[in-house]
mmCIF file of C-alpha atoms in Angstrom:
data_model
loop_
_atom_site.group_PDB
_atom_site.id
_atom_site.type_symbol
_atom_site.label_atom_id
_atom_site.label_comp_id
_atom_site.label_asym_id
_atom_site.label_seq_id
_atom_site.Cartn_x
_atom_site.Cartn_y
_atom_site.Cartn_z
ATOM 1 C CA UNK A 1 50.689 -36.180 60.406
ATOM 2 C CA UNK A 2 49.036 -33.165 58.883
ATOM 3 C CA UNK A 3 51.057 -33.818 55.669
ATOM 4 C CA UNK A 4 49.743 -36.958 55.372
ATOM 5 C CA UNK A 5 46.159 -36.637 55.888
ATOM 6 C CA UNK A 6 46.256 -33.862 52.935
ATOM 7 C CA UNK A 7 47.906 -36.433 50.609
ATOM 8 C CA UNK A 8 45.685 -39.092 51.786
ATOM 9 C CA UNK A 9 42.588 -36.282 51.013
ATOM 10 C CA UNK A 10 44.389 -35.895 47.544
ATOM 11 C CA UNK A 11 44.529 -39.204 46.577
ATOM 12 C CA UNK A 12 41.179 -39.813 47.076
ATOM 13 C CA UNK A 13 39.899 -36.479 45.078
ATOM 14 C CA UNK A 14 42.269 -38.010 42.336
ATOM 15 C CA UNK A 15 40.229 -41.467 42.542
ATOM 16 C CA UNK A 16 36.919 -40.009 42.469
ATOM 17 C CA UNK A 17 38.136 -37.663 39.543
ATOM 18 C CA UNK A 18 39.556 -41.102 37.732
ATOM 19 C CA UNK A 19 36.527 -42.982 38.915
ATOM 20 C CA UNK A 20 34.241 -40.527 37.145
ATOM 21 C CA UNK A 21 36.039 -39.958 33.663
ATOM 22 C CA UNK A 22 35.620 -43.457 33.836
ATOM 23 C CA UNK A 23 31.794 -44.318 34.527
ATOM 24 C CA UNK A 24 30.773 -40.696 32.215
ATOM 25 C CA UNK A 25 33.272 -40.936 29.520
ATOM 26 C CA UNK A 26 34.582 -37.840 27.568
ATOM 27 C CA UNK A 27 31.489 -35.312 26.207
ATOM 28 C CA UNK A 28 30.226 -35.408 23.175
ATOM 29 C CA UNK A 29 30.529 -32.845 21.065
ATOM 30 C CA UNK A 30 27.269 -31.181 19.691
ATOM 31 C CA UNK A 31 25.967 -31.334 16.226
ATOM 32 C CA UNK A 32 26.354 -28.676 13.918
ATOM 33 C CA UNK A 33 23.681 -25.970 14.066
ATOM 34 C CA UNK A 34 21.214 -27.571 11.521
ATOM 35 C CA UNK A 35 18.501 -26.234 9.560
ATOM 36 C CA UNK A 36 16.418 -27.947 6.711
ATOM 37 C CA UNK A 37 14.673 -25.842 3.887
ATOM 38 C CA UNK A 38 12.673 -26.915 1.332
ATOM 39 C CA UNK A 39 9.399 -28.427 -0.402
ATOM 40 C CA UNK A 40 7.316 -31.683 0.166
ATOM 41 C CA UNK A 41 10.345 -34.327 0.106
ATOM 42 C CA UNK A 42 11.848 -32.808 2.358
ATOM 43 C CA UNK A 43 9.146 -31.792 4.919
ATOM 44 C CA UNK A 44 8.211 -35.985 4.469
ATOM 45 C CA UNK A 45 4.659 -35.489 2.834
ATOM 46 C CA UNK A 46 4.038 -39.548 2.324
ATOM 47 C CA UNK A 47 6.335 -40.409 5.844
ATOM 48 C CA UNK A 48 3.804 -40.720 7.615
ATOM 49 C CA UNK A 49 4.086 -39.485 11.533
ATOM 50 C CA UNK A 50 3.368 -35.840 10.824
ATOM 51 C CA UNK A 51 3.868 -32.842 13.319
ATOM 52 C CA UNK A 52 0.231 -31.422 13.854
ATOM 53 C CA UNK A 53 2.245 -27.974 14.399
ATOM 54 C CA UNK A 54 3.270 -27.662 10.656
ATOM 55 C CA UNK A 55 -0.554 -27.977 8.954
ATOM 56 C CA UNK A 56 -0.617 -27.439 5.302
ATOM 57 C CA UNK A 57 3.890 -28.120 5.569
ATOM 58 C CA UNK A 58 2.664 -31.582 6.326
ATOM 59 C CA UNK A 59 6.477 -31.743 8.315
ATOM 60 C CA UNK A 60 7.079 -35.356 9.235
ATOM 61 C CA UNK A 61 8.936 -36.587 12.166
ATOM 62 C CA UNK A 62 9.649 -39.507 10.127
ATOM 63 C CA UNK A 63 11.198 -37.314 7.182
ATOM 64 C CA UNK A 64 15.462 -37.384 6.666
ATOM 65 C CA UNK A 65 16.120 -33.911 8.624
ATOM 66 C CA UNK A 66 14.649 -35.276 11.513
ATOM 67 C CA UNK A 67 15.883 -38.769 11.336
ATOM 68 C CA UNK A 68 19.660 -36.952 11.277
ATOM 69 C CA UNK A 69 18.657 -34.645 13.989
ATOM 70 C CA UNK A 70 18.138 -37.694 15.943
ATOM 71 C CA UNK A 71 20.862 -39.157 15.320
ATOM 72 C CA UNK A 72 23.214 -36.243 15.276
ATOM 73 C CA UNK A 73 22.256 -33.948 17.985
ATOM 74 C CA UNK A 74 22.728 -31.192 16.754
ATOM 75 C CA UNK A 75 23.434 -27.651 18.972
ATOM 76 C CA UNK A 76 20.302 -26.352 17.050
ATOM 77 C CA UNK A 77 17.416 -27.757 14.862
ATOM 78 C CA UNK A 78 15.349 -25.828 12.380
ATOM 79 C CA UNK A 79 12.669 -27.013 9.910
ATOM 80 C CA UNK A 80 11.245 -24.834 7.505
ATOM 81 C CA UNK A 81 10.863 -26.767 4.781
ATOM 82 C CA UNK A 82 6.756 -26.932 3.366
ATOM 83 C CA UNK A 83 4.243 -28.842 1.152
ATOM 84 C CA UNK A 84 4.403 -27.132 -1.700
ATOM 85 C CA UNK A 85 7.268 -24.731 -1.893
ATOM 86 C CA UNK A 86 9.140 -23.510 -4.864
ATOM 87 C CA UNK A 87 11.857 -21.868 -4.516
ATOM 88 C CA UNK A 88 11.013 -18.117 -4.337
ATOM 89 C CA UNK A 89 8.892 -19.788 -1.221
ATOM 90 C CA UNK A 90 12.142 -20.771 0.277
ATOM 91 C CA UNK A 91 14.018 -17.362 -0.446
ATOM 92 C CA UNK A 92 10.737 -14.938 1.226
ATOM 93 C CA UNK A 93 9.936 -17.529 3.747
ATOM 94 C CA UNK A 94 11.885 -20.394 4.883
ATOM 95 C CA UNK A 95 15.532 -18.620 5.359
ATOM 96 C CA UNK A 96 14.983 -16.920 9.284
ATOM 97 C CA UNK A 97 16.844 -19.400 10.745
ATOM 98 C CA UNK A 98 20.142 -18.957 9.253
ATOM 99 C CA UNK A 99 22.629 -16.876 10.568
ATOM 100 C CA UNK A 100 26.448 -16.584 10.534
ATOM 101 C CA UNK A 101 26.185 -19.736 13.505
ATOM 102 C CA UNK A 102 24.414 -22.187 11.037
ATOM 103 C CA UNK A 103 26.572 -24.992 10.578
ATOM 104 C CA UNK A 104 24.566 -27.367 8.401
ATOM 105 C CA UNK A 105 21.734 -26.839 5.561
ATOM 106 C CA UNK A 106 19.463 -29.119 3.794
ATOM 107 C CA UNK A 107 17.478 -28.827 1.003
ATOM 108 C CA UNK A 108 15.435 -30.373 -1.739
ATOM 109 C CA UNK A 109 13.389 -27.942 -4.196
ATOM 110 C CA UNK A 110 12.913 -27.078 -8.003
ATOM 111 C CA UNK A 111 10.114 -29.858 -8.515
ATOM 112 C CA UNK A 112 7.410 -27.787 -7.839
ATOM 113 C CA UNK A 113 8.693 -25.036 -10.131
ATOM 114 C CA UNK A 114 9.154 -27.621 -13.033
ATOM 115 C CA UNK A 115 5.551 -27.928 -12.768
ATOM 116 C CA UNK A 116 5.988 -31.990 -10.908
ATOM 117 C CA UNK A 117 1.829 -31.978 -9.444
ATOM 118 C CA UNK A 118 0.703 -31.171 -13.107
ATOM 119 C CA UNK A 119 2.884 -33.404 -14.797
ATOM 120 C CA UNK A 120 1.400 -36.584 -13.063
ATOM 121 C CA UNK A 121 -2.172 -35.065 -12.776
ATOM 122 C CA UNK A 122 -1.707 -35.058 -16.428
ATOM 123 C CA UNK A 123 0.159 -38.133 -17.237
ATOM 124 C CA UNK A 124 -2.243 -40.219 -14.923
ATOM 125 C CA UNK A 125 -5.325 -39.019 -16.260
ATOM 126 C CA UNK A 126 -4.320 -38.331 -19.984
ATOM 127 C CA UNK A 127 -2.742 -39.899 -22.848
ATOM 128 C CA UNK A 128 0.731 -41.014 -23.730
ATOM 129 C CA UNK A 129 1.300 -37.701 -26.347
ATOM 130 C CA UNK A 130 -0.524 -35.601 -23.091
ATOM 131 C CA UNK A 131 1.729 -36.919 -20.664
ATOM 132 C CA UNK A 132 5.007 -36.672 -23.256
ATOM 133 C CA UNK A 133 4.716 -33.331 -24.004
ATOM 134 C CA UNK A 134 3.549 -32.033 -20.612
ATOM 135 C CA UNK A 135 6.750 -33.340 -19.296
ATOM 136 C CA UNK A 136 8.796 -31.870 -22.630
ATOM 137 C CA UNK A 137 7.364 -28.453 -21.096
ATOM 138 C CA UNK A 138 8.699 -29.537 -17.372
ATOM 139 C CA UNK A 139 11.778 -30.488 -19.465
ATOM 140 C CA UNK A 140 12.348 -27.394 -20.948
ATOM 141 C CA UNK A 141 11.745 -25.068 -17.630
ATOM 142 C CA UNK A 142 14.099 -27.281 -15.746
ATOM 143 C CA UNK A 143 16.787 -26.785 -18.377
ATOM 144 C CA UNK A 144 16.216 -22.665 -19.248
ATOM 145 C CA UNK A 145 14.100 -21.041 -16.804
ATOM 146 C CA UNK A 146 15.010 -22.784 -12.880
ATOM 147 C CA UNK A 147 18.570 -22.347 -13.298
ATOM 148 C CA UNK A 148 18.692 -18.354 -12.739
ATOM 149 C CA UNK A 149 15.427 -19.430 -10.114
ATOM 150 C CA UNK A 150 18.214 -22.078 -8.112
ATOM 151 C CA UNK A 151 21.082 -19.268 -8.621
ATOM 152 C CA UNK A 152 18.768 -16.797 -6.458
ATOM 153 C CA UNK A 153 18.179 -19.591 -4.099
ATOM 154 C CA UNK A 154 21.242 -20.983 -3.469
ATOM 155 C CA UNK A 155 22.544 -17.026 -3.342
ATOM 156 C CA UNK A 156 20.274 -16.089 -0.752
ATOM 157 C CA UNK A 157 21.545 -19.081 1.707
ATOM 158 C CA UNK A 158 24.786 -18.299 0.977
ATOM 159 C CA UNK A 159 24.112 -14.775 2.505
ATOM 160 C CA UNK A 160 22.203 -15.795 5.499
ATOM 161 C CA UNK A 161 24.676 -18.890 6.043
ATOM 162 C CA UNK A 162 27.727 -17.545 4.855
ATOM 163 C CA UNK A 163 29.687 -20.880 6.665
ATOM 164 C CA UNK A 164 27.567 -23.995 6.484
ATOM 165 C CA UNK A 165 28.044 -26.664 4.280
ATOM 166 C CA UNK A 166 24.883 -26.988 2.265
ATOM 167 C CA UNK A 167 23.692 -30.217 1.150
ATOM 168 C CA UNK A 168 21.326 -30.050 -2.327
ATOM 169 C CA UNK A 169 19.748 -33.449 -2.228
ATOM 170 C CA UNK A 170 17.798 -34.678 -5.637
ATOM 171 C CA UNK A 171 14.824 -36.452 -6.614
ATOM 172 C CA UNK A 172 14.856 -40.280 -6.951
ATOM 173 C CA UNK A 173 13.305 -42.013 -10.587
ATOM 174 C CA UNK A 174 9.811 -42.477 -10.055
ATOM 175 C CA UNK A 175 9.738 -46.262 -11.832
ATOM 176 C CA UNK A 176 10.988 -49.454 -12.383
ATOM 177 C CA UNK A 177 11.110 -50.062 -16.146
ATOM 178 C CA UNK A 178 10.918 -52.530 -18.250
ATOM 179 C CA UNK A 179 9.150 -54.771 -15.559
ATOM 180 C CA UNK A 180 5.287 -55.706 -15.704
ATOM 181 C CA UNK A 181 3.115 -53.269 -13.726
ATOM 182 C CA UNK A 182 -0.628 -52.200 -13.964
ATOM 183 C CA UNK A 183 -1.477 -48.547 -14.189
ATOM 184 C CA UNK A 184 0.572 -46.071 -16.573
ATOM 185 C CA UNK A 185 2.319 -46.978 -19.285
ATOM 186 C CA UNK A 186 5.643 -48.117 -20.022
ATOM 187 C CA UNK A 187 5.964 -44.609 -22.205
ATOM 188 C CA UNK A 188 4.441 -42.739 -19.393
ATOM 189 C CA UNK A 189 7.165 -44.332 -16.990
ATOM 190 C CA UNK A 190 10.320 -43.544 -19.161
ATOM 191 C CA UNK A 191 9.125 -40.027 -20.258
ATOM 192 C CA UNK A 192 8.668 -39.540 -16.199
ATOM 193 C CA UNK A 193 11.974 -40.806 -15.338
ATOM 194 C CA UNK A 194 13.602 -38.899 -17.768
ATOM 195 C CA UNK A 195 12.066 -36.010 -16.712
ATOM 196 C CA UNK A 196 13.575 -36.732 -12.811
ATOM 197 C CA UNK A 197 17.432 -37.193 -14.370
ATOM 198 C CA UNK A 198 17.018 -33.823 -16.741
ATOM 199 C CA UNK A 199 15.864 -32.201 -13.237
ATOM 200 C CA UNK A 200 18.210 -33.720 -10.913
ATOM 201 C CA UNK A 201 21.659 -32.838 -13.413
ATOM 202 C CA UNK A 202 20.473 -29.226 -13.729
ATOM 203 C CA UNK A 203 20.484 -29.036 -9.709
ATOM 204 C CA UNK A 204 23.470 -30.628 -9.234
ATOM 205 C CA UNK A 205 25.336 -28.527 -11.956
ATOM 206 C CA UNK A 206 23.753 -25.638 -9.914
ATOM 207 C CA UNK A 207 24.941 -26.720 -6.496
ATOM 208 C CA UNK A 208 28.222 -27.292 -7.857
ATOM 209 C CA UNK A 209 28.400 -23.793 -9.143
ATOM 210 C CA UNK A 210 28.020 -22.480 -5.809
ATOM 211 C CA UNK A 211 30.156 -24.734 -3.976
ATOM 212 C CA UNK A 212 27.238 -26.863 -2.301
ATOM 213 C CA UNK A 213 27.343 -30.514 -1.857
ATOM 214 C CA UNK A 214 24.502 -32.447 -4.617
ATOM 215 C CA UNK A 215 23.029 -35.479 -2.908
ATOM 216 C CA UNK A 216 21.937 -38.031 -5.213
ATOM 217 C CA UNK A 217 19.359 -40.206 -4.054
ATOM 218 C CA UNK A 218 18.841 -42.213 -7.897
ATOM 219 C CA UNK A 219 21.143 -44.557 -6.596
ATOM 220 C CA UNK A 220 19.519 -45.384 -3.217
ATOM 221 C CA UNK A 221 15.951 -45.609 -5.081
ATOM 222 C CA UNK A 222 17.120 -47.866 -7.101
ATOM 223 C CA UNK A 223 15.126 -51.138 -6.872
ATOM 224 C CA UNK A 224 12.540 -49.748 -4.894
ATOM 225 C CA UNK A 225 11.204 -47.038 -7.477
ATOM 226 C CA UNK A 226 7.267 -47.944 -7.781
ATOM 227 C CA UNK A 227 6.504 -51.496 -10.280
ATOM 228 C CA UNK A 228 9.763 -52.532 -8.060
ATOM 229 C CA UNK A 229 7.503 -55.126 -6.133
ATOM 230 C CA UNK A 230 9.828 -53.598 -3.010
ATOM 231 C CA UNK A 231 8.534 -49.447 -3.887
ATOM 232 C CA UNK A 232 9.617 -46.929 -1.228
ATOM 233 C CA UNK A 233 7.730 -44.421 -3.112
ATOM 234 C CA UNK A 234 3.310 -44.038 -3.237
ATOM 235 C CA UNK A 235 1.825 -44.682 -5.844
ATOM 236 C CA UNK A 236 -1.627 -42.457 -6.926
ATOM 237 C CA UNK A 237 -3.273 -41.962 -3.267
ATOM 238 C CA UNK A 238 -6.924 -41.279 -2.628
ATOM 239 C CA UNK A 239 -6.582 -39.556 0.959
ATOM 240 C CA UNK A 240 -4.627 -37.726 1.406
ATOM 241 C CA UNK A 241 -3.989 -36.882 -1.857
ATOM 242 C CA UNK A 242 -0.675 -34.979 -0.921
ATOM 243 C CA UNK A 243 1.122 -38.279 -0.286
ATOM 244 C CA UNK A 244 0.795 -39.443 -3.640
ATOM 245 C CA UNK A 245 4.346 -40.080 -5.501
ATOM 246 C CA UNK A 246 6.360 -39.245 -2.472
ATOM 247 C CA UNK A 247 9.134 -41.192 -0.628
ATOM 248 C CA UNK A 248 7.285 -43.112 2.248
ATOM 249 C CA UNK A 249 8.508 -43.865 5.222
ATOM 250 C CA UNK A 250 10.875 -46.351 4.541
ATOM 251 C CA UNK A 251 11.897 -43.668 1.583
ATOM 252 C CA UNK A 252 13.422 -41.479 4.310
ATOM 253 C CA UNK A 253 15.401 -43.960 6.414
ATOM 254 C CA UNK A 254 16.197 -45.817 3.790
ATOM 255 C CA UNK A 255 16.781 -43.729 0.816
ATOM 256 C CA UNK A 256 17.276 -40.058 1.701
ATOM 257 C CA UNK A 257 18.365 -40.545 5.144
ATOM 258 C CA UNK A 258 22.007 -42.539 4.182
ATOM 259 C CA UNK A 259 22.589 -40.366 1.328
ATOM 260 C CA UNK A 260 21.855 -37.041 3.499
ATOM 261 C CA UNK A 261 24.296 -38.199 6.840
ATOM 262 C CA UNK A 262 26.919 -39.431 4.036
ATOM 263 C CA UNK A 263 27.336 -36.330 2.345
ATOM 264 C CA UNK A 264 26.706 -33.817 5.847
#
């Protein structure tokens, strides 16, 4: 009798056991420790939905890192990234939370150091030889002087996060060309979108010389660059200035987001 009840006290701790596999399901496994780095299109300046925490960073919960922390879990999330930054920003003051356990880096920079603000300050507000050779000077820093600035970068995540996968993502062409569209010129728009492909091949030859992953986000923009008549980008903003010619909303989840959780 004794024998019996045991196996009858068994069975049922197997059932319940069964029973809650069942209703639960098997765990999910955590995200890699994350951590995004970076300037403006990164932090989601223009997204809209902005972290009151991050002031002048102008951090958007709207922006790509958080959209794939959302969706991702991850066992750790870190944003860093800032308004602004160039990239010795990045290497004095966005790299503290990478260690040895960091699993997963993003990161967009090297507009800012090309000079991007000043090149559509002066392109908006000057002529078509201003804005041509103000972007032939972007032009040339991109292609001779940010390389050995990326190299230090890229060198100094490398040390900090000496096993994540790092994921460089780009900068999308600002316009549609060849289209109708009020405001700058159709010389204005081509020297500008030539200036975002000479920028986005030297960080991608960079990222491939140090074994990181180049996200390129041309591809998703296309179609909705601004004179698309379906622009995920801003156009010239009054207030706040700071959004002006960044990826909105839509930008992020649309654009950055798919290219970002493809290549992670």
């Amino acid at each position: 009798m004794r024998r019996i009840k045991s196996l009858s006290a068994l069975a049922t701790l197997t059932l319940a056991l069964m029973f809650s596999l069942v209703m639960t399901g098997p765990a999910e496994a955590a995200g890699p420790a994350y951590v995004a780095l970076g300037d403006s299109y990164s932090a989601g300046n223009g997204a809209g939905n902005y972290d009151s925490s991050s002031g002048n960073c102008h951090r958007s919960f709207s922006a790509y890192p958080y959209l794939w922390k959302n969706a991702h879990a991850p066992s750790s999330f870190a944003d860093t990234s800032c308004s602004g930054a160039v990239t010795t920003d990045v290497t004095n003051g966005q790299l503290g939370p990478l260690n040895s356990g960091t699993g997963l880096v993003s990161l967009t920079i090297g507009g800012n150091d090309a000079g991007f603000s000043d090149v559509m300050t002066t392109c908006v507000a000057g002529s078509d030889t201003d804005c041509v050779n103000r972007v032939n000077q972007a032009e040339s820093y991109a292609q001779n002087t940010l390389p050995a600035r990326l190299d230090a970068t890229y060198n100094a995540i490398r040390a900090k996060a000496p096993n994540a996968k790092v994921v460089v993502l780009g900068y999308p062409r600002m316009y549609t060309l060849n289209v109708f569209c009020v405001g700058l010129s159709d010389t204005k728009h081509r020297k500008i979108d030539e200036a975002a492909d000479v920028l986005d091949n030297v960080i991608a030859a960079r990222a491939a010389a140090h074994g990181f992953v180049f996200g390129d986000v041309r591809g998703a923009f296309t179609g909705h660059e601004l004179c698309s008549g379906n622009g995920w980008l801003h156009s010239l903003v009054v207030s706040p200035s700071w959004e002006s010619y960044h990826p909105t909303a839509t930008g992020h989840s649309s654009g950055y987001y798919p290219v970002f959780n493809a290549n992670s």
